[in-house]
mmCIF file of C-alpha atoms and ligand atoms in Angstrom:
data_model
loop_
_atom_site.group_PDB
_atom_site.id
_atom_site.type_symbol
_atom_site.label_atom_id
_atom_site.label_comp_id
_atom_site.label_asym_id
_atom_site.label_seq_id
_atom_site.Cartn_x
_atom_site.Cartn_y
_atom_site.Cartn_z
ATOM 1 C CA MET A 1 46.557 -31.773 -65.086
ATOM 2 C CA HIS A 2 47.051 -28.394 -63.395
ATOM 3 C CA ARG A 3 50.569 -27.087 -62.958
ATOM 4 C CA VAL A 4 51.241 -25.409 -59.684
ATOM 5 C CA ALA A 5 54.485 -23.526 -58.876
ATOM 6 C CA VAL A 6 55.737 -24.119 -55.341
ATOM 7 C CA ILE A 7 57.935 -21.582 -53.532
ATOM 8 C CA LYS A 8 58.638 -22.841 -50.025
ATOM 9 C CA GLY A 9 60.752 -19.838 -49.061
ATOM 10 C CA ASP A 10 62.600 -19.537 -45.719
ATOM 11 C CA GLY A 11 62.236 -20.899 -42.176
ATOM 12 C CA ILE A 12 58.993 -22.671 -41.437
ATOM 13 C CA GLY A 13 57.835 -21.766 -44.903
ATOM 14 C CA ILE A 14 59.527 -25.020 -45.997
ATOM 15 C CA GLU A 15 57.855 -27.330 -43.466
ATOM 16 C CA VAL A 16 54.381 -25.918 -43.774
ATOM 17 C CA THR A 17 54.433 -25.909 -47.595
ATOM 18 C CA GLU A 18 55.483 -29.557 -47.661
ATOM 19 C CA ALA A 19 52.618 -30.267 -45.258
ATOM 20 C CA ALA A 20 50.144 -28.507 -47.547
ATOM 21 C CA MET A 21 51.418 -30.445 -50.524
ATOM 22 C CA LYS A 22 50.818 -33.763 -48.761
ATOM 23 C CA VAL A 23 47.278 -32.776 -47.878
ATOM 24 C CA ILE A 24 46.550 -31.577 -51.436
ATOM 25 C CA GLU A 25 47.859 -34.896 -52.745
ATOM 26 C CA ALA A 26 45.431 -36.760 -50.468
ATOM 27 C CA VAL A 27 42.557 -34.938 -52.162
ATOM 28 C CA THR A 28 43.546 -34.990 -55.822
ATOM 29 C CA ASP A 29 46.000 -36.424 -58.258
ATOM 30 C CA ARG A 30 45.275 -33.693 -60.800
ATOM 31 C CA ILE A 31 48.070 -31.398 -59.677
ATOM 32 C CA GLU A 32 51.697 -31.364 -60.768
ATOM 33 C CA PHE A 33 53.973 -29.349 -58.489
ATOM 34 C CA VAL A 34 56.952 -27.530 -59.972
ATOM 35 C CA GLU A 35 59.382 -26.110 -57.400
ATOM 36 C CA PHE A 36 61.166 -22.712 -57.610
ATOM 37 C CA GLU A 37 63.605 -21.090 -55.317
ATOM 38 C CA GLY A 38 63.037 -17.602 -53.869
ATOM 39 C CA GLY A 39 63.718 -15.427 -50.879
ATOM 40 C CA PHE A 40 66.637 -13.984 -49.031
ATOM 41 C CA ARG A 41 69.045 -16.791 -49.872
ATOM 42 C CA VAL A 42 68.409 -16.260 -53.579
ATOM 43 C CA PHE A 43 68.999 -12.536 -53.083
ATOM 44 C CA GLU A 44 72.340 -13.214 -51.444
ATOM 45 C CA ARG A 45 73.450 -15.182 -54.522
ATOM 46 C CA TYR A 46 71.851 -13.268 -57.380
ATOM 47 C CA GLY A 47 70.961 -9.845 -56.008
ATOM 48 C CA VAL A 48 67.220 -10.411 -56.601
ATOM 49 C CA PRO A 49 64.703 -12.323 -54.462
ATOM 50 C CA ILE A 50 63.694 -14.517 -57.426
ATOM 51 C CA ARG A 51 65.403 -14.967 -60.800
ATOM 52 C CA GLY A 52 63.816 -13.375 -63.909
ATOM 53 C CA GLU A 53 63.733 -16.620 -65.812
ATOM 54 C CA ASP A 54 61.872 -18.248 -62.904
ATOM 55 C CA ILE A 55 59.222 -15.539 -62.919
ATOM 56 C CA GLU A 56 58.691 -16.195 -66.684
ATOM 57 C CA GLU A 57 58.229 -19.915 -65.994
ATOM 58 C CA ILE A 58 55.854 -19.220 -63.114
ATOM 59 C CA ARG A 59 53.668 -17.036 -65.351
ATOM 60 C CA LYS A 60 52.935 -20.128 -67.412
ATOM 61 C CA MET A 61 51.643 -22.095 -64.399
ATOM 62 C CA ASP A 62 48.016 -22.296 -63.268
ATOM 63 C CA ALA A 63 48.611 -21.195 -59.678
ATOM 64 C CA VAL A 64 51.305 -20.729 -57.044
ATOM 65 C CA LEU A 65 51.647 -22.222 -53.586
ATOM 66 C CA PHE A 66 53.878 -20.020 -51.406
ATOM 67 C CA GLY A 67 55.354 -20.678 -47.940
ATOM 68 C CA ALA A 68 56.882 -17.721 -46.119
ATOM 69 C CA THR A 69 60.033 -15.694 -46.550
ATOM 70 C CA THR A 70 62.144 -13.470 -44.335
ATOM 71 C CA THR A 71 61.991 -9.802 -45.348
ATOM 72 C CA PRO A 72 64.785 -7.966 -43.557
ATOM 73 C CA PHE A 73 64.178 -4.170 -43.417
ATOM 74 C CA ASN A 74 67.719 -3.162 -42.915
ATOM 75 C CA VAL A 75 69.342 -4.597 -46.057
ATOM 76 C CA PRO A 76 69.727 -1.906 -48.647
ATOM 77 C CA ASN A 77 68.099 -2.740 -52.048
ATOM 78 C CA TYR A 78 66.290 -5.835 -50.778
ATOM 79 C CA LYS A 79 62.819 -6.067 -52.154
ATOM 80 C CA SER A 80 60.475 -8.510 -50.532
ATOM 81 C CA LEU A 81 59.789 -11.666 -52.584
ATOM 82 C CA ILE A 82 56.066 -11.602 -51.978
ATOM 83 C CA LEU A 83 55.817 -7.945 -53.066
ATOM 84 C CA THR A 84 57.829 -8.772 -56.166
ATOM 85 C CA LEU A 85 55.547 -11.655 -57.070
ATOM 86 C CA ARG A 86 52.401 -9.668 -56.436
ATOM 87 C CA LYS A 87 53.664 -7.069 -58.762
ATOM 88 C CA GLU A 88 55.128 -9.282 -61.438
ATOM 89 C CA LEU A 89 52.077 -11.567 -61.569
ATOM 90 C CA GLY A 90 49.503 -8.746 -61.338
ATOM 91 C CA LEU A 91 47.930 -10.174 -58.149
ATOM 92 C CA TYR A 92 45.689 -7.256 -57.397
ATOM 93 C CA ALA A 93 43.260 -8.820 -54.913
ATOM 94 C CA ASN A 94 44.196 -10.241 -51.538
ATOM 95 C CA LEU A 95 41.608 -12.269 -49.706
ATOM 96 C CA ARG A 96 42.341 -13.320 -46.144
ATOM 97 C CA ILE A 97 39.979 -15.731 -44.445
ATOM 98 C CA ILE A 98 40.279 -15.487 -40.669
ATOM 99 C CA PRO A 99 38.557 -18.629 -39.390
ATOM 100 C CA ASP A 100 37.213 -19.511 -36.055
ATOM 101 C CA LEU A 101 37.675 -23.214 -36.807
ATOM 102 C CA TRP A 102 35.919 -24.300 -33.636
ATOM 103 C CA ASN A 103 32.701 -22.395 -34.238
ATOM 104 C CA GLY A 104 32.472 -22.269 -38.008
ATOM 105 C CA ARG A 105 32.717 -18.473 -38.180
ATOM 106 C CA GLU A 106 34.980 -16.528 -40.587
ATOM 107 C CA ILE A 107 36.165 -12.935 -41.096
ATOM 108 C CA TYR A 108 36.809 -11.942 -44.734
ATOM 109 C CA VAL A 109 39.308 -9.194 -45.465
ATOM 110 C CA VAL A 110 39.658 -8.095 -49.075
ATOM 111 C CA ARG A 111 42.793 -5.956 -49.449
ATOM 112 C CA GLU A 112 43.717 -4.044 -52.573
ATOM 113 C CA ASN A 113 47.099 -5.566 -53.278
ATOM 114 C CA SER A 114 48.878 -3.490 -55.926
ATOM 115 C CA GLU A 115 48.424 0.234 -55.283
ATOM 116 C CA GLY A 116 48.213 2.610 -52.296
ATOM 117 C CA LEU A 117 51.394 3.099 -50.369
ATOM 118 C CA TYR A 118 52.809 -0.155 -51.748
ATOM 119 C CA SER A 119 53.101 1.225 -55.280
ATOM 120 C CA GLY A 120 56.895 1.334 -54.832
ATOM 121 C CA MET A 121 56.944 4.951 -56.093
ATOM 122 C CA PHE A 122 58.734 7.471 -53.975
ATOM 123 C CA ARG A 123 60.832 10.591 -54.219
ATOM 124 C CA ALA A 124 63.817 10.985 -51.965
ATOM 125 C CA THR A 125 66.043 14.019 -51.479
ATOM 126 C CA GLU A 126 68.597 14.823 -48.835
ATOM 127 C CA ASP A 127 66.085 15.814 -46.175
ATOM 128 C CA ARG A 128 62.752 14.416 -47.311
ATOM 129 C CA VAL A 129 61.199 11.212 -48.557
ATOM 130 C CA ILE A 130 57.722 11.136 -50.188
ATOM 131 C CA ASP A 131 55.976 7.740 -50.695
ATOM 132 C CA PHE A 132 53.255 8.044 -53.285
ATOM 133 C CA ARG A 133 49.874 6.617 -52.364
ATOM 134 C CA ILE A 134 48.458 5.731 -55.715
ATOM 135 C CA ILE A 135 44.745 5.041 -56.118
ATOM 136 C CA THR A 136 43.515 4.628 -59.679
ATOM 137 C CA GLU A 137 40.044 4.227 -61.015
ATOM 138 C CA GLU A 138 40.863 0.885 -62.679
ATOM 139 C CA GLY A 139 42.605 -0.351 -59.444
ATOM 140 C CA SER A 140 39.607 0.550 -57.362
ATOM 141 C CA ARG A 141 37.115 -0.813 -59.853
ATOM 142 C CA ARG A 142 38.660 -4.273 -60.074
ATOM 143 C CA ILE A 143 39.075 -4.744 -56.309
ATOM 144 C CA ALA A 144 35.500 -3.493 -55.909
ATOM 145 C CA ARG A 145 34.323 -6.142 -58.412
ATOM 146 C CA PHE A 146 36.162 -8.840 -56.532
ATOM 147 C CA ALA A 147 34.506 -7.857 -53.231
ATOM 148 C CA VAL A 148 31.120 -7.428 -54.840
ATOM 149 C CA GLU A 149 31.257 -10.933 -56.329
ATOM 150 C CA LEU A 150 32.250 -12.441 -52.955
ATOM 151 C CA ALA A 151 29.401 -10.548 -51.242
ATOM 152 C CA LYS A 152 26.986 -11.735 -53.899
ATOM 153 C CA ASN A 153 28.094 -15.359 -53.514
ATOM 154 C CA LYS A 154 27.789 -15.240 -49.767
ATOM 155 C CA GLU A 155 24.549 -13.197 -49.856
ATOM 156 C CA SER A 156 26.289 -10.649 -47.735
ATOM 157 C CA PHE A 157 27.309 -7.021 -47.773
ATOM 158 C CA ILE A 158 30.495 -4.947 -47.960
ATOM 159 C CA THR A 159 32.045 -3.056 -45.065
ATOM 160 C CA LEU A 160 34.141 -0.422 -46.830
ATOM 161 C CA VAL A 161 36.902 0.843 -44.551
ATOM 162 C CA HIS A 162 38.673 4.104 -45.435
ATOM 163 C CA LYS A 163 39.808 7.474 -44.174
ATOM 164 C CA ALA A 164 37.920 9.618 -46.676
ATOM 165 C CA ASN A 165 37.497 12.360 -44.155
ATOM 166 C CA VAL A 166 41.191 13.065 -44.608
ATOM 167 C CA LEU A 167 42.648 11.258 -47.623
ATOM 168 C CA MET A 168 41.801 12.381 -51.134
ATOM 169 C CA GLY A 169 42.640 8.941 -52.555
ATOM 170 C CA ASP A 170 40.010 7.363 -50.288
ATOM 171 C CA ARG A 171 37.323 9.760 -51.491
ATOM 172 C CA PHE A 172 38.098 8.557 -54.992
ATOM 173 C CA PHE A 173 38.244 4.896 -53.885
ATOM 174 C CA ARG A 174 34.902 4.979 -52.076
ATOM 175 C CA LYS A 175 33.092 6.583 -54.973
ATOM 176 C CA THR A 176 34.193 3.754 -57.325
ATOM 177 C CA VAL A 177 33.364 1.006 -54.816
ATOM 178 C CA ILE A 178 29.873 2.407 -54.124
ATOM 179 C CA ARG A 179 29.137 2.698 -57.858
ATOM 180 C CA GLU A 180 30.244 -0.976 -58.535
ATOM 181 C CA ALA A 181 28.273 -2.285 -55.541
ATOM 182 C CA GLU A 182 25.111 -0.380 -56.555
ATOM 183 C CA LYS A 183 25.177 -1.952 -59.971
ATOM 184 C CA GLU A 184 24.765 -5.356 -58.345
ATOM 185 C CA GLY A 185 22.500 -4.281 -55.528
ATOM 186 C CA ILE A 186 25.125 -4.971 -52.844
ATOM 187 C CA ASP A 187 24.783 -3.008 -49.590
ATOM 188 C CA VAL A 188 27.901 -0.968 -48.646
ATOM 189 C CA ARG A 189 28.416 0.045 -44.967
ATOM 190 C CA GLU A 190 31.197 2.649 -44.571
ATOM 191 C CA ARG A 191 33.524 2.839 -41.652
ATOM 192 C CA LEU A 192 36.462 5.082 -40.782
ATOM 193 C CA VAL A 193 39.553 3.000 -40.279
ATOM 194 C CA ASP A 194 40.518 4.283 -36.886
ATOM 195 C CA SER A 195 37.247 3.692 -35.082
ATOM 196 C CA PHE A 196 36.677 0.465 -37.038
ATOM 197 C CA THR A 197 39.734 -1.111 -35.277
ATOM 198 C CA ILE A 198 37.755 -1.065 -32.016
ATOM 199 C CA ASP A 199 34.871 -2.880 -33.581
ATOM 200 C CA LEU A 200 37.174 -5.383 -35.224
ATOM 201 C CA VAL A 201 38.482 -6.234 -31.766
ATOM 202 C CA ARG A 202 35.196 -6.338 -29.880
ATOM 203 C CA ASN A 203 32.702 -7.447 -32.463
ATOM 204 C CA PRO A 204 34.531 -9.112 -35.357
ATOM 205 C CA TRP A 205 32.100 -11.523 -36.930
ATOM 206 C CA ASN A 206 29.393 -9.326 -38.419
ATOM 207 C CA HIS A 207 31.048 -7.156 -41.067
ATOM 208 C CA GLY A 208 30.283 -9.128 -44.230
ATOM 209 C CA ILE A 209 33.135 -8.656 -46.651
ATOM 210 C CA ILE A 210 35.585 -6.123 -45.293
ATOM 211 C CA LEU A 211 37.066 -4.156 -48.241
ATOM 212 C CA THR A 212 39.919 -1.719 -47.969
ATOM 213 C CA GLU A 213 43.047 -0.332 -49.630
ATOM 214 C CA ASN A 214 46.544 -1.795 -49.370
ATOM 215 C CA LEU A 215 48.097 -0.462 -46.141
ATOM 216 C CA PHE A 216 44.863 -0.516 -44.169
ATOM 217 C CA GLY A 217 44.273 -4.080 -45.307
ATOM 218 C CA ASP A 218 47.735 -5.140 -44.271
ATOM 219 C CA ILE A 219 47.169 -3.790 -40.788
ATOM 220 C CA LEU A 220 43.529 -4.789 -40.306
ATOM 221 C CA SER A 221 44.043 -8.334 -41.504
ATOM 222 C CA ASP A 222 46.813 -8.808 -38.890
ATOM 223 C CA LEU A 223 44.556 -7.296 -36.230
ATOM 224 C CA ALA A 224 41.623 -9.519 -37.211
ATOM 225 C CA ALA A 225 44.029 -12.492 -36.916
ATOM 226 C CA ILE A 226 43.697 -12.396 -33.134
ATOM 227 C CA HIS A 227 40.258 -13.926 -33.505
ATOM 228 C CA ALA A 228 41.639 -17.133 -35.105
ATOM 229 C CA ARG A 229 43.436 -18.109 -31.840
ATOM 230 C CA SER A 230 46.781 -18.396 -33.697
ATOM 231 C CA ILE A 231 48.116 -16.559 -36.741
ATOM 232 C CA GLY A 232 49.288 -20.004 -37.784
ATOM 233 C CA VAL A 233 45.844 -21.105 -39.025
ATOM 234 C CA ILE A 234 45.046 -18.244 -41.403
ATOM 235 C CA PRO A 235 45.188 -18.778 -45.204
ATOM 236 C CA SER A 236 45.108 -16.176 -47.995
ATOM 237 C CA GLY A 237 44.839 -15.904 -51.721
ATOM 238 C CA ASN A 238 46.352 -13.292 -53.978
ATOM 239 C CA TYR A 239 44.346 -13.178 -57.244
ATOM 240 C CA GLY A 240 45.259 -11.766 -60.644
ATOM 241 C CA ILE A 241 43.749 -12.006 -64.024
ATOM 242 C CA ASP A 242 45.541 -15.141 -65.206
ATOM 243 C CA ILE A 243 47.055 -16.649 -62.033
ATOM 244 C CA ALA A 244 46.665 -16.672 -58.256
ATOM 245 C CA LEU A 245 49.052 -17.278 -55.360
ATOM 246 C CA PHE A 246 48.140 -18.881 -52.070
ATOM 247 C CA GLU A 247 50.060 -18.407 -48.847
ATOM 248 C CA PRO A 248 49.520 -18.668 -45.092
ATOM 249 C CA ILE A 249 49.691 -15.151 -43.648
ATOM 250 C CA HIS A 250 52.278 -16.029 -40.993
ATOM 251 C CA GLY A 251 55.965 -15.290 -41.431
ATOM 252 C CA SER A 252 58.992 -17.563 -41.613
ATOM 253 C CA ALA A 253 59.338 -17.807 -37.762
ATOM 254 C CA PRO A 254 63.142 -18.425 -37.637
ATOM 255 C CA ASP A 255 62.932 -19.189 -33.914
ATOM 256 C CA ILE A 256 61.042 -22.452 -34.381
ATOM 257 C CA ALA A 257 62.193 -23.297 -37.934
ATOM 258 C CA GLY A 258 63.339 -26.918 -38.406
ATOM 259 C CA LYS A 259 61.933 -28.077 -35.091
ATOM 260 C CA GLY A 260 58.919 -29.795 -36.652
ATOM 261 C CA ILE A 261 56.425 -27.869 -34.485
ATOM 262 C CA ALA A 262 55.175 -25.198 -36.903
ATOM 263 C CA ASN A 263 51.392 -25.116 -37.311
ATOM 264 C CA PRO A 264 50.662 -26.256 -40.866
ATOM 265 C CA ILE A 265 46.959 -25.314 -40.856
ATOM 266 C CA GLY A 266 47.357 -21.890 -42.493
ATOM 267 C CA ALA A 267 49.350 -23.491 -45.322
ATOM 268 C CA ILE A 268 46.925 -26.401 -45.581
ATOM 269 C CA LEU A 269 43.911 -24.043 -45.787
ATOM 270 C CA SER A 270 45.822 -22.032 -48.423
ATOM 271 C CA GLY A 271 46.024 -25.267 -50.255
ATOM 272 C CA ALA A 272 42.195 -25.515 -49.908
ATOM 273 C CA MET A 273 41.821 -22.023 -51.387
ATOM 274 C CA LEU A 274 44.129 -23.118 -54.212
ATOM 275 C CA LEU A 275 41.933 -26.077 -54.964
ATOM 276 C CA ASP A 276 38.810 -23.860 -54.860
ATOM 277 C CA TYR A 277 40.577 -21.609 -57.427
ATOM 278 C CA LEU A 278 41.318 -24.599 -59.692
ATOM 279 C CA GLY A 279 37.770 -25.889 -59.458
ATOM 280 C CA LEU A 280 38.877 -28.941 -57.432
ATOM 281 C CA ASP A 281 37.628 -30.100 -54.048
ATOM 282 C CA GLY A 282 38.833 -27.426 -51.635
ATOM 283 C CA TRP A 283 35.879 -27.990 -49.379
ATOM 284 C CA LYS A 284 37.234 -31.470 -48.439
ATOM 285 C CA ILE A 285 40.256 -29.795 -46.815
ATOM 286 C CA TRP A 286 38.200 -27.092 -45.046
ATOM 287 C CA ASN A 287 35.872 -29.698 -43.477
ATOM 288 C CA ALA A 288 38.692 -32.050 -42.623
ATOM 289 C CA VAL A 289 40.559 -29.301 -40.788
ATOM 290 C CA ARG A 290 37.471 -28.219 -38.899
ATOM 291 C CA SER A 291 36.809 -31.785 -37.806
ATOM 292 C CA TYR A 292 40.431 -32.406 -36.894
ATOM 293 C CA VAL A 293 40.898 -29.397 -34.573
ATOM 294 C CA LYS A 294 37.947 -30.464 -32.470
ATOM 295 C CA VAL A 295 39.419 -33.856 -31.663
ATOM 296 C CA GLY A 296 43.059 -33.974 -32.668
ATOM 297 C CA SER A 297 46.165 -32.689 -30.861
ATOM 298 C CA LEU A 298 47.328 -29.211 -31.720
ATOM 299 C CA THR A 299 50.719 -27.525 -32.180
ATOM 300 C CA PRO A 300 52.237 -25.351 -29.407
ATOM 301 C CA ASP A 301 50.915 -22.085 -30.812
ATOM 302 C CA LEU A 302 47.447 -23.450 -30.015
ATOM 303 C CA GLY A 303 48.460 -24.681 -26.608
ATOM 304 C CA GLY A 304 49.129 -28.310 -27.561
ATOM 305 C CA VAL A 305 52.164 -30.570 -27.960
ATOM 306 C CA ALA A 306 51.577 -31.927 -31.461
ATOM 307 C CA MET A 307 54.190 -31.914 -34.169
ATOM 308 C CA THR A 308 53.552 -30.573 -37.684
ATOM 309 C CA ARG A 309 53.381 -34.092 -39.033
ATOM 310 C CA ASP A 310 50.774 -35.208 -36.458
ATOM 311 C CA VAL A 311 48.481 -32.510 -37.723
ATOM 312 C CA VAL A 312 49.094 -33.506 -41.338
ATOM 313 C CA GLU A 313 48.411 -37.142 -40.637
ATOM 314 C CA GLY A 314 45.259 -36.283 -38.647
ATOM 315 C CA VAL A 315 43.876 -34.006 -41.407
ATOM 316 C CA ILE A 316 44.589 -36.644 -44.084
ATOM 317 C CA GLU A 317 42.701 -39.256 -41.978
ATOM 318 C CA GLU A 318 39.738 -36.872 -41.764
ATOM 319 C CA ILE A 319 39.848 -36.383 -45.533
ATOM 320 C CA GLU A 320 39.838 -40.117 -46.029
ATOM 321 C CA SER A 321 36.764 -40.531 -43.832
ATOM 322 C CA GLU A 322 34.970 -37.593 -45.499
ATOM 323 C CA ILE A 323 31.348 -37.996 -46.463
ATOM 324 C CA ASP A 324 30.665 -38.329 -50.155
ATOM 325 C CA PRO A 325 28.977 -35.201 -51.578
ATOM 326 C CA LEU A 326 26.311 -37.515 -53.168
ATOM 327 C CA GLU A 327 25.154 -38.236 -49.619
ATOM 328 C CA TRP A 328 24.979 -34.564 -48.624
ATOM 329 C CA ASP A 329 21.224 -34.396 -48.789
ATOM 330 C CA GLU A 330 20.914 -36.764 -45.883
ATOM 331 C CA VAL A 331 23.711 -35.372 -43.777
ATOM 332 C CA TRP A 332 23.628 -31.662 -44.531
ATOM 333 C CA THR A 333 24.565 -29.637 -41.533
ATOM 334 C CA ASP A 334 26.120 -26.241 -40.955
ATOM 335 C CA GLU A 335 29.344 -28.169 -40.331
ATOM 336 C CA ILE A 336 29.861 -28.682 -44.046
ATOM 337 C CA ARG A 337 31.614 -25.773 -45.613
ATOM 338 C CA ILE A 338 31.307 -25.270 -49.327
ATOM 339 C CA SER A 339 33.663 -23.312 -51.553
ATOM 340 C CA PHE A 340 32.478 -19.819 -52.254
ATOM 341 C CA ILE A 341 35.068 -18.230 -54.463
ATOM 342 C CA PRO A 342 33.049 -16.876 -57.346
ATOM 343 C CA THR A 343 33.669 -18.774 -60.535
ATOM 344 C CA MET A 344 34.676 -15.621 -62.362
ATOM 345 C CA PHE A 345 37.790 -15.668 -60.182
ATOM 346 C CA THR A 346 38.540 -19.288 -60.705
ATOM 347 C CA LYS A 347 40.667 -20.918 -63.338
HETATM 348 C C1 IPM B 1 51.794 -9.381 -45.755
HETATM 349 C C2 IPM B 1 53.142 -8.987 -45.380
HETATM 350 C C3 IPM B 1 53.827 -8.251 -46.561
HETATM 351 C C4 IPM B 1 52.986 -7.058 -46.827
HETATM 352 C C5 IPM B 1 55.261 -7.873 -46.332
HETATM 353 C C6 IPM B 1 56.130 -9.047 -46.005
HETATM 354 C C7 IPM B 1 55.824 -7.082 -47.433
HETATM 355 O O1 IPM B 1 53.193 -8.240 -44.259
HETATM 356 O O2 IPM B 1 51.594 -10.225 -46.644
HETATM 357 O O3 IPM B 1 50.879 -8.760 -45.204
HETATM 358 O O4 IPM B 1 53.092 -6.018 -46.133
HETATM 359 O O5 IPM B 1 52.167 -7.095 -47.755
HETATM 360 MG MG1 MG B 2 51.230 -7.931 -43.390
#
């Protein structure tokens, strides 16, 4: 049995996480979910977005399934729950898979998740605030290793995005990445972040594994999201040494919360990434979602009129009619997506 912590969070985070849990349960009975509370409501009661004792419990789990939380930027002392968890659980690598579910194409963004401008270190005086952009050798090395392994597994290359013509930290970062990639014979193509944005809009599908530091990764992954038709379908994984956390990249969408119309696909595919991580059958979910979107009705963000639960039911039906892997030889097509997370980053 694998023990998975569940933090549904706020707004549609609750609905989509419940949807993902149902789909996971349709694939495997080897997961036990343990629920924890976190987010702004917890902060209002306890002054922290998640209680210390809960973090200690979560550390003992095999993985975390996360919904979405509201991060207000005008509440003094509020620290985002997801940033807190990334830090507390040492989740240094963020992989976002931006899928074109209708044509079987994907964009991969690997974002360094623990350093850069998100280090939380700053110095503030009366008339000046300095945020420290931390880039360390170890931080760069481990994220480089993550991207290199992905590239190896996909027989692909790395597009390294930086601003090394201006930023000292990026000169340091790029040296480490290039060295790690060379060791494994992985090709690195370098791009400056500003001009790369144009390419990411016009020609998004041919960049291999896009690797970048924290802030650039935050921005570029949202930009790349336009190619998925809706931000509601994009999953992500935050990987650490002993544990990983999976979350759709969308927010808590308070305007549609509770209406039953949130798109659950991003959360469901995050569930697929979670199964990949645990060495279970994540591919079943990927393929079921791909088959479903071609025939089934879609939620309003994708121009349809479906409810969250219609999508969940439809995806589960697809899972139940899935082809047995033993028959793959006869039916192998490009349609079938296999898991590709390198085993060194699985549980
Ligand atoms: C994300 C989010 C977070 C981030 C926020 C909520 C702190 O935008 O996961 O990309 O910037 O990392
Ligand atoms: Mg973001």
